[in-house]
CSV table of C-alpha atoms and ligand atoms in Angstrom, one decimal:
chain,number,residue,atom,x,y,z
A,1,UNK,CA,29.3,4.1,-2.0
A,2,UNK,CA,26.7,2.0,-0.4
A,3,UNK,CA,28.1,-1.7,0.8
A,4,UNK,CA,25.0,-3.5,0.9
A,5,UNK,CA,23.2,-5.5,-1.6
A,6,UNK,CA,20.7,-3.5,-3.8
A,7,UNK,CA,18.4,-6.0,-6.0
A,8,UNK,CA,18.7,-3.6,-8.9
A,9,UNK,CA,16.0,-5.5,-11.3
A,10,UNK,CA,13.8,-2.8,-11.3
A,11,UNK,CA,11.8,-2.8,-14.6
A,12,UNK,CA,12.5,0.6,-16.8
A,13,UNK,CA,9.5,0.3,-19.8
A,14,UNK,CA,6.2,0.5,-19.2
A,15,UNK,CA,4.5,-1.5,-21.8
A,16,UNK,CA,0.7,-0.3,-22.6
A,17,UNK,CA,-1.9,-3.1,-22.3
A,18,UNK,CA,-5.9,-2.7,-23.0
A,19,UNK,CA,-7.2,-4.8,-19.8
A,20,UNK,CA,-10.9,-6.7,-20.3
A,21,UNK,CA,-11.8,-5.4,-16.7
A,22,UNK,CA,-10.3,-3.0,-13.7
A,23,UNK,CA,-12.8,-3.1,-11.1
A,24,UNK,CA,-12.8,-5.9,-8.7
A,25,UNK,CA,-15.9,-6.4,-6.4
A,26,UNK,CA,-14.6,-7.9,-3.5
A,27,UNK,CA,-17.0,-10.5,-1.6
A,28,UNK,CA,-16.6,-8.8,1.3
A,29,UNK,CA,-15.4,-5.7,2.7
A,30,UNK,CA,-12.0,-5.3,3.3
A,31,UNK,CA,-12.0,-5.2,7.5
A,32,UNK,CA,-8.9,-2.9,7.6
A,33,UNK,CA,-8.9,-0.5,4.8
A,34,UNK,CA,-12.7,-0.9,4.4
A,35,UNK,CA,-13.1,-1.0,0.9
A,36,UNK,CA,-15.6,-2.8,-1.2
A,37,UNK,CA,-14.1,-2.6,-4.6
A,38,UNK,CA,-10.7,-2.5,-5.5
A,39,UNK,CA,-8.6,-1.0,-9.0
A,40,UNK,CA,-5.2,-1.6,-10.3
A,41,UNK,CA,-4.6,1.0,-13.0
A,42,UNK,CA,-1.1,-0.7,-13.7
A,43,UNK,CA,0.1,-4.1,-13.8
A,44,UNK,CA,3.7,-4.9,-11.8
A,45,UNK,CA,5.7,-2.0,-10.1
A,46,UNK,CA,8.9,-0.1,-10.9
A,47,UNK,CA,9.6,0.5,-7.0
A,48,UNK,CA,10.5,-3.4,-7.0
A,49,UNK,CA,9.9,-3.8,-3.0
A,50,UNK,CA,11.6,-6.9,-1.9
A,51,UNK,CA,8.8,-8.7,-0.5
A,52,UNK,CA,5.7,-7.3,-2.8
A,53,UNK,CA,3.9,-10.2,-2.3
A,54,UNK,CA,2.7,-10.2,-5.9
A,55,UNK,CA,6.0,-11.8,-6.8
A,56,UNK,CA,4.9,-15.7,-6.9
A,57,UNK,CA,1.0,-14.8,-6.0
A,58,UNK,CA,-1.8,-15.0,-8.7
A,59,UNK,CA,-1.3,-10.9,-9.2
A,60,UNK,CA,2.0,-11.8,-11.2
A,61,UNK,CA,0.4,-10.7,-14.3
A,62,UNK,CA,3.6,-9.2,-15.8
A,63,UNK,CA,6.1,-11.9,-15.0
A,64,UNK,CA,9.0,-11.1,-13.0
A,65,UNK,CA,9.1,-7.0,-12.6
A,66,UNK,CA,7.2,-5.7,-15.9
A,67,UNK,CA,5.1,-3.2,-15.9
A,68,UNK,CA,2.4,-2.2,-17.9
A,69,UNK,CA,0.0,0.3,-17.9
A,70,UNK,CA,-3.9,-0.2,-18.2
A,71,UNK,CA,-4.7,2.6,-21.1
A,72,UNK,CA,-8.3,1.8,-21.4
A,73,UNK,CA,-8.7,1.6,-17.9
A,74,UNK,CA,-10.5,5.1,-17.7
A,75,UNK,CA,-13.3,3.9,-19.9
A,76,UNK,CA,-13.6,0.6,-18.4
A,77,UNK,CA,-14.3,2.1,-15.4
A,78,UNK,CA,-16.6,4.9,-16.3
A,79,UNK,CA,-19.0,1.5,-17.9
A,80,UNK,CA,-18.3,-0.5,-14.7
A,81,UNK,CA,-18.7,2.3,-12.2
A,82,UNK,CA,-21.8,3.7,-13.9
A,83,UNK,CA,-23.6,0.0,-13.4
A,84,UNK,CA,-22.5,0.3,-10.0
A,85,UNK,CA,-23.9,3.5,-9.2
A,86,UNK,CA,-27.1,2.6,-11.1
A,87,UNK,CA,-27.7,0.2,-8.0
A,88,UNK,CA,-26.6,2.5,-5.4
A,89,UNK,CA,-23.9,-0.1,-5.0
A,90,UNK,CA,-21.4,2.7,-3.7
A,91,UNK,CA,-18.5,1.6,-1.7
A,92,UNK,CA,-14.5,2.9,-0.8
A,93,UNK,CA,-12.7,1.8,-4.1
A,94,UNK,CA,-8.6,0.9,-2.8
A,95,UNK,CA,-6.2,2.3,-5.3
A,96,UNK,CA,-4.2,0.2,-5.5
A,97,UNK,CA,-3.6,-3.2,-4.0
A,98,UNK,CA,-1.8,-4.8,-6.6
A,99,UNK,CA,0.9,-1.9,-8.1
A,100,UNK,CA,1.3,1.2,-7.3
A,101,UNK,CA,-0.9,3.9,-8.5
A,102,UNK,CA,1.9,6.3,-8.2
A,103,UNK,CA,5.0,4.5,-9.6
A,104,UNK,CA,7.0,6.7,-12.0
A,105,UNK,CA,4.9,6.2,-14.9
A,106,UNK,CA,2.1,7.9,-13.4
A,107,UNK,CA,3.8,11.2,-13.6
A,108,UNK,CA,3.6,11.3,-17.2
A,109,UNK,CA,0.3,9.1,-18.0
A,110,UNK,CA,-1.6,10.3,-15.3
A,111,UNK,CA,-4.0,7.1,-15.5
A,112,UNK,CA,-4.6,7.4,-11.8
A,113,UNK,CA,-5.6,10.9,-12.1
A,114,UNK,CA,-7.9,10.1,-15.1
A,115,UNK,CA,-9.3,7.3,-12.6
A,116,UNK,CA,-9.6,9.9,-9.8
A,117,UNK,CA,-11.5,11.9,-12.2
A,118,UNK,CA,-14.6,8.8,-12.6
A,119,UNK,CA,-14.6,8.0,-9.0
A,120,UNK,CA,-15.5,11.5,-8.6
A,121,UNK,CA,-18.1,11.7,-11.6
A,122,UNK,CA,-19.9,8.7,-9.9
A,123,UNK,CA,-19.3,9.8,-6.1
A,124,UNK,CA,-17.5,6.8,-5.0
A,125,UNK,CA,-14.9,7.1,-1.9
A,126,UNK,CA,-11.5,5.9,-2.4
A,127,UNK,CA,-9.2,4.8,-0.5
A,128,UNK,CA,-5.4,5.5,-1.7
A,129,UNK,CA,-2.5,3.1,-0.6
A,130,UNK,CA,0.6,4.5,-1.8
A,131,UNK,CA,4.7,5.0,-0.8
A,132,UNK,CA,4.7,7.7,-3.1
A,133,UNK,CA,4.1,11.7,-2.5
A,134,UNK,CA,3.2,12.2,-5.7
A,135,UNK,CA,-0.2,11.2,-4.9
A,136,UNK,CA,-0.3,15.0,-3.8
A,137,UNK,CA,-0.3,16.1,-7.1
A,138,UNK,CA,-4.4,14.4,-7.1
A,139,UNK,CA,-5.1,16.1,-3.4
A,140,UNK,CA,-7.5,18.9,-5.7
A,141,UNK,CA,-9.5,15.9,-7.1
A,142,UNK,CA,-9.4,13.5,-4.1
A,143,UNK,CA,-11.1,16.7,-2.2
A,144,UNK,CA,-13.8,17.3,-4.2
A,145,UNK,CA,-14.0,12.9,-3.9
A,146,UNK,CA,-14.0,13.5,0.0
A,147,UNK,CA,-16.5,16.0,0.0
A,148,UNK,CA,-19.0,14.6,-2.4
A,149,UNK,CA,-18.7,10.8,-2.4
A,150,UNK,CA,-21.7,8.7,-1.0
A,151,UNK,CA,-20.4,6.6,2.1
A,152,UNK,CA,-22.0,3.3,2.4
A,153,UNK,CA,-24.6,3.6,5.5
A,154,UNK,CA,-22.3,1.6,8.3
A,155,UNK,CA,-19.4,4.0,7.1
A,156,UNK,CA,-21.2,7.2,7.2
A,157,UNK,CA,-19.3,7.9,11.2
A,158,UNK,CA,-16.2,8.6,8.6
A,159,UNK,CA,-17.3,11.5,7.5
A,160,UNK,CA,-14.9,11.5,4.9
A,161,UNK,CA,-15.0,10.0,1.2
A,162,UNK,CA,-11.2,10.1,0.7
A,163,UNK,CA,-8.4,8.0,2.8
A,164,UNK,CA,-4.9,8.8,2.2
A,165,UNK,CA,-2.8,6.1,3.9
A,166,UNK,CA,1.2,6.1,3.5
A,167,UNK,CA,2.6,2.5,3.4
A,168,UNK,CA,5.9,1.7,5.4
A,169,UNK,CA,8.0,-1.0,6.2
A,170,UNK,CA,10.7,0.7,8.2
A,171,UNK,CA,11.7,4.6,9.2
A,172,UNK,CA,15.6,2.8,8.6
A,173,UNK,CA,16.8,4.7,5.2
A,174,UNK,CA,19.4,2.3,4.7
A,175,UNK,CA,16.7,-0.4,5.2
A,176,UNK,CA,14.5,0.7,2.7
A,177,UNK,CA,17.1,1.4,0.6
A,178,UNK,CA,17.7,-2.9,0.7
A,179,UNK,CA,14.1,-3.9,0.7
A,180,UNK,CA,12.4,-1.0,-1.7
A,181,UNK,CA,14.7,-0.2,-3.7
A,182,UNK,CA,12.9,2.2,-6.0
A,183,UNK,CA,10.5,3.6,-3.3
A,184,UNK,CA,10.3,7.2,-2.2
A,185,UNK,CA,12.4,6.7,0.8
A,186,UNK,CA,10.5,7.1,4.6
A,187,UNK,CA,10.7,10.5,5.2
A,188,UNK,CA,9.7,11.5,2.3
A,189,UNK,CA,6.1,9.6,2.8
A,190,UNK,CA,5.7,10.8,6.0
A,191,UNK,CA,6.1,14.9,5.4
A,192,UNK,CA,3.8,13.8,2.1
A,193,UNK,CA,1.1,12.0,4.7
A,194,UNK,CA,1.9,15.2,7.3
A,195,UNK,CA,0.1,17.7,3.9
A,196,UNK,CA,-2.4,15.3,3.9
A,197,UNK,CA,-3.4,15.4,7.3
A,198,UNK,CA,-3.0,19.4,7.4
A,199,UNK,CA,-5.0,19.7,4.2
A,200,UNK,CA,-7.9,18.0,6.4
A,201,UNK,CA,-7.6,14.3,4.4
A,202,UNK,CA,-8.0,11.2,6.5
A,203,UNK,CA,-5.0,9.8,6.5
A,204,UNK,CA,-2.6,7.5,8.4
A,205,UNK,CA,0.2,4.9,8.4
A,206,UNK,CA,0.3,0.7,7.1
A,207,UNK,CA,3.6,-0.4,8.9
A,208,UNK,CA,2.7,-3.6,6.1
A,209,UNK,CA,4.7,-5.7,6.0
A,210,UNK,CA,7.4,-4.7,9.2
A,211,UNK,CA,10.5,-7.1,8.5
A,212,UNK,CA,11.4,-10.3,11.0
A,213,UNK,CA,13.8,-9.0,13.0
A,214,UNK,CA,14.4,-6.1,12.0
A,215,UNK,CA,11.7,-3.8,12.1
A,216,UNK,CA,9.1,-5.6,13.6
A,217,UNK,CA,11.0,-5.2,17.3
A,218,UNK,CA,9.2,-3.6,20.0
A,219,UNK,CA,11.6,-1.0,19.7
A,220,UNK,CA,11.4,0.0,16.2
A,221,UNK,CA,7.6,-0.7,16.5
A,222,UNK,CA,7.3,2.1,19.0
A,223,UNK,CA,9.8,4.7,17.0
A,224,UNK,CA,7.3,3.9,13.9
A,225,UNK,CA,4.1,4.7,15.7
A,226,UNK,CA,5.2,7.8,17.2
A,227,UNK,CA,6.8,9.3,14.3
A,228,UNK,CA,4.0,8.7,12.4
A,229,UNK,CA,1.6,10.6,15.1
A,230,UNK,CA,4.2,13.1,15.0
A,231,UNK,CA,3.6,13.4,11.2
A,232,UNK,CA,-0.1,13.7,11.3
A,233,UNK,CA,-1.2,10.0,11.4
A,234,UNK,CA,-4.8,9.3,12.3
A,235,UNK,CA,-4.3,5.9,12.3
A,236,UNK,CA,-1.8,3.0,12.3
A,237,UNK,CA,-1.8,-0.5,10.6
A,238,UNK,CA,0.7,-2.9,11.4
A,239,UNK,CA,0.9,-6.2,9.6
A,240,UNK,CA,2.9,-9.4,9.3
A,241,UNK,CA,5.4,-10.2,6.0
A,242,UNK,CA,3.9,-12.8,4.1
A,243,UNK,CA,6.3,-14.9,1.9
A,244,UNK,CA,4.3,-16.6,-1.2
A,245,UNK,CA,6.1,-18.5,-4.0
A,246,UNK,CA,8.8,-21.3,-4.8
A,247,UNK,CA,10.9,-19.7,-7.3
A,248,UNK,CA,13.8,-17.7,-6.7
A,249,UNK,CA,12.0,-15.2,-8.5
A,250,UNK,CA,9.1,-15.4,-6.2
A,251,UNK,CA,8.7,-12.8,-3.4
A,252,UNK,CA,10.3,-15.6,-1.1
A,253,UNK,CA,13.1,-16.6,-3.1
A,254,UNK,CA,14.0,-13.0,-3.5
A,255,UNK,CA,13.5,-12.1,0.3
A,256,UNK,CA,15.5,-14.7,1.9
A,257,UNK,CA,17.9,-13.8,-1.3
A,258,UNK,CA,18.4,-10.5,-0.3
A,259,UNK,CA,18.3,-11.6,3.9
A,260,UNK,CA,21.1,-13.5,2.8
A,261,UNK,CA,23.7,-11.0,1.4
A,262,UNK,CA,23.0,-8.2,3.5
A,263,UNK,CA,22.1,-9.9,6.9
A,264,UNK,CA,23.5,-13.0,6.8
A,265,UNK,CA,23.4,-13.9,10.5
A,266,UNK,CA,19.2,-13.5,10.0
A,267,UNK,CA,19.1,-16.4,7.6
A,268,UNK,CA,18.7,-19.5,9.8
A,269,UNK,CA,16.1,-17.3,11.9
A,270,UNK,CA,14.3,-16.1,8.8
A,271,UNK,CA,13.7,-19.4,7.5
A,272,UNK,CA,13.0,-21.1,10.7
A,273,UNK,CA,10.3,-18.6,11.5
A,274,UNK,CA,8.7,-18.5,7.5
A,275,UNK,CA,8.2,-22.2,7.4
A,276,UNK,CA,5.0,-21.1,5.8
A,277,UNK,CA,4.1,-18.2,3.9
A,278,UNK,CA,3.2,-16.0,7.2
A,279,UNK,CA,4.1,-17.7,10.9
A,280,UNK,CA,1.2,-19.1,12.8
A,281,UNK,CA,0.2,-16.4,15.4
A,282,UNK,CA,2.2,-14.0,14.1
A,283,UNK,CA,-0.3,-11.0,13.2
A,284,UNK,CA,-2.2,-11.4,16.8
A,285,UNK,CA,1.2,-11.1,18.6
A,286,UNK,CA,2.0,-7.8,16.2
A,287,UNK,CA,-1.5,-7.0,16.9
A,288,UNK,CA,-1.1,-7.3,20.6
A,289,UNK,CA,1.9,-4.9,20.8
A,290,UNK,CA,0.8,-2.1,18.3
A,291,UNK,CA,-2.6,-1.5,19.6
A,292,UNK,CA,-0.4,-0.8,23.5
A,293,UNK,CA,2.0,1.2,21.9
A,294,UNK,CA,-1.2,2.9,19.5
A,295,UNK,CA,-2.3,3.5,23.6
A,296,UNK,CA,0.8,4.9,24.5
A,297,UNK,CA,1.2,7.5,21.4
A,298,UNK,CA,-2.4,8.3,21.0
A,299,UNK,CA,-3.3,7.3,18.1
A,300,UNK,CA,-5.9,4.6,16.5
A,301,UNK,CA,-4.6,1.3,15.6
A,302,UNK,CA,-6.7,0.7,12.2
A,303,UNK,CA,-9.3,3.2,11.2
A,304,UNK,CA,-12.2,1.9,13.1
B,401,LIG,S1,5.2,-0.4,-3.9
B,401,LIG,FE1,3.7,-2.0,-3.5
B,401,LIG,S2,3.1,-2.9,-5.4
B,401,LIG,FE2,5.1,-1.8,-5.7
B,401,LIG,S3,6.7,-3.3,-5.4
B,401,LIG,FE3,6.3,-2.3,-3.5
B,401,LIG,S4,4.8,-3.6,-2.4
B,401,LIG,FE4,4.8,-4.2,-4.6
């Protein structure tokens, strides 16, 4: 039996909610994963990662770890999409930013799928941001989606309407295990992102967030970005743990929670360094080290 502490509050129903809206138009383009738009087909997430920063942030919709799925999100999207396309307004959609498109209740509802199925009617790209291989059940649709999408004119150099990227905070099973617990552990991700890239998808790894001091050494840094070359990785993210919220249910309170009963010794350090919800300078001196180890292992750090 395992010895470490597991927060086991994972939700287990999925209510169903009819949502007034599912596409967000974001003011400006995302500089890392590029996209212009944004969809959340469910609200919370059964993999209940440790640090999802929607805990204690405005995306809380659900209250602490319920999830509900957007039924009427299909249709929403078909009205909002054709407007958009009307324009020529097309951009990458991310899917998802706030859940996970491919949580457990996606296997039976298929609500991403049906979402998959109006990008491709209205020949937007998408951008998926997932832990989970089911997303490989959708790799028919999202190739018709990176074959026929229209790529917004400074994005054309692509070349490819559909992005597959695998998110990660640590290789460590027993890590992931503490911090995500319901997650598809590591490996699994990266033989799913390793299909991906031999199916011809663009497709790479977010090491988002790495945890303070324990996978966000140089050491663990470089095992991370050359495993995930080694699986097919086109490109590498790397960025900083953020810790929003008061309340022990927030993402902080439930971090430092966790830190506490599993790494006790990390404490002091933990809070020292999160004074704030991310440490000043933090990102540029992650930044700094991926993009010489992204040198070293030959591969991009972020997509462009
Ligand atoms: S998979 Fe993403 S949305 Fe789900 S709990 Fe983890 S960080 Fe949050």
């Amino acid at each position: 039996m395992a010895k470490f502490y597991v927060d086991r509050s994972l939700p287990k129903m999925v209510a169903r909610i009819t949502a007034k809206s599912v596409l967000n138009r974001h003011r400006k383009r995302d500089g890392w994963f590029l996209d212009d738009y944004s969809i959340n087909p469910y609200s919370g997430c059964a993999f209940g990662c440790v640090y999802c920063y929607t805990r204690g942030s405005r995306y809380e919709a659900r209250g602490a770890g319920g999830v509900a799925a957007k039924v009427n999100s299909p249709q929403l999207l078909s009205r909002q999409l054709r407007r958009r396309a009307r324009k020529a307004e097309h951009g990458f959609i991310a899917v998802s930013t706030a859940t996970e498109a491919y949580q457990f209740a996606e296997k039976e509802l298929k609500l991403t799928r049906r979402l998959l199925n109006v990008i491709l009617a209205y020949r937007f790209p998408v951008h998926i941001i997932t832990k989970s291989e089911l997303v490989l059940r959708d790799l028919d649709l999202l190739a018709k989606i990176d074959e026929r999408a229209i790529l917004p004119e400074e994005l054309e150099s692509l070349k490819h309407g559909a992005i597959i990227t695998f998110s990660l905070s640590t290789l460590d099973k027993k890590l992931a295990r503490i911090f995500e617990p319901g997650a598809p552990e590591p490996e699994r991700r990266l033989r799913a992102m390793r299909r991906c890239g031999e199916e011809g998808f663009l497709t790479g790894a977010a090491f988002i967030p790495v945890l303070p001091y324990l996978s966000d050494l140089e050491e663990s840094l470089e095992e991370m970005i050359a495993s995930a070359k080694e699986f097919g990785a086109r490109y590498v993210f790397v960025g900083a743990l953020t810790l929003f919220g008061s309340t022990p249910e927030s993402c902080r309170g439930r971090y430092f929670k966790v830190v506490e009963r599993n790494f006790p010794k990390l404490l002091a350090d933990c809070r020292r360094m999160y004074k704030t919800a991310m440490p000043p300078g933090y990102q540029r001196r992650l930044d700094a080290v991926a993009r010489r180890l992204c040198r070293r292992h030959g591969v991009r750090y972020r997509i462009f």
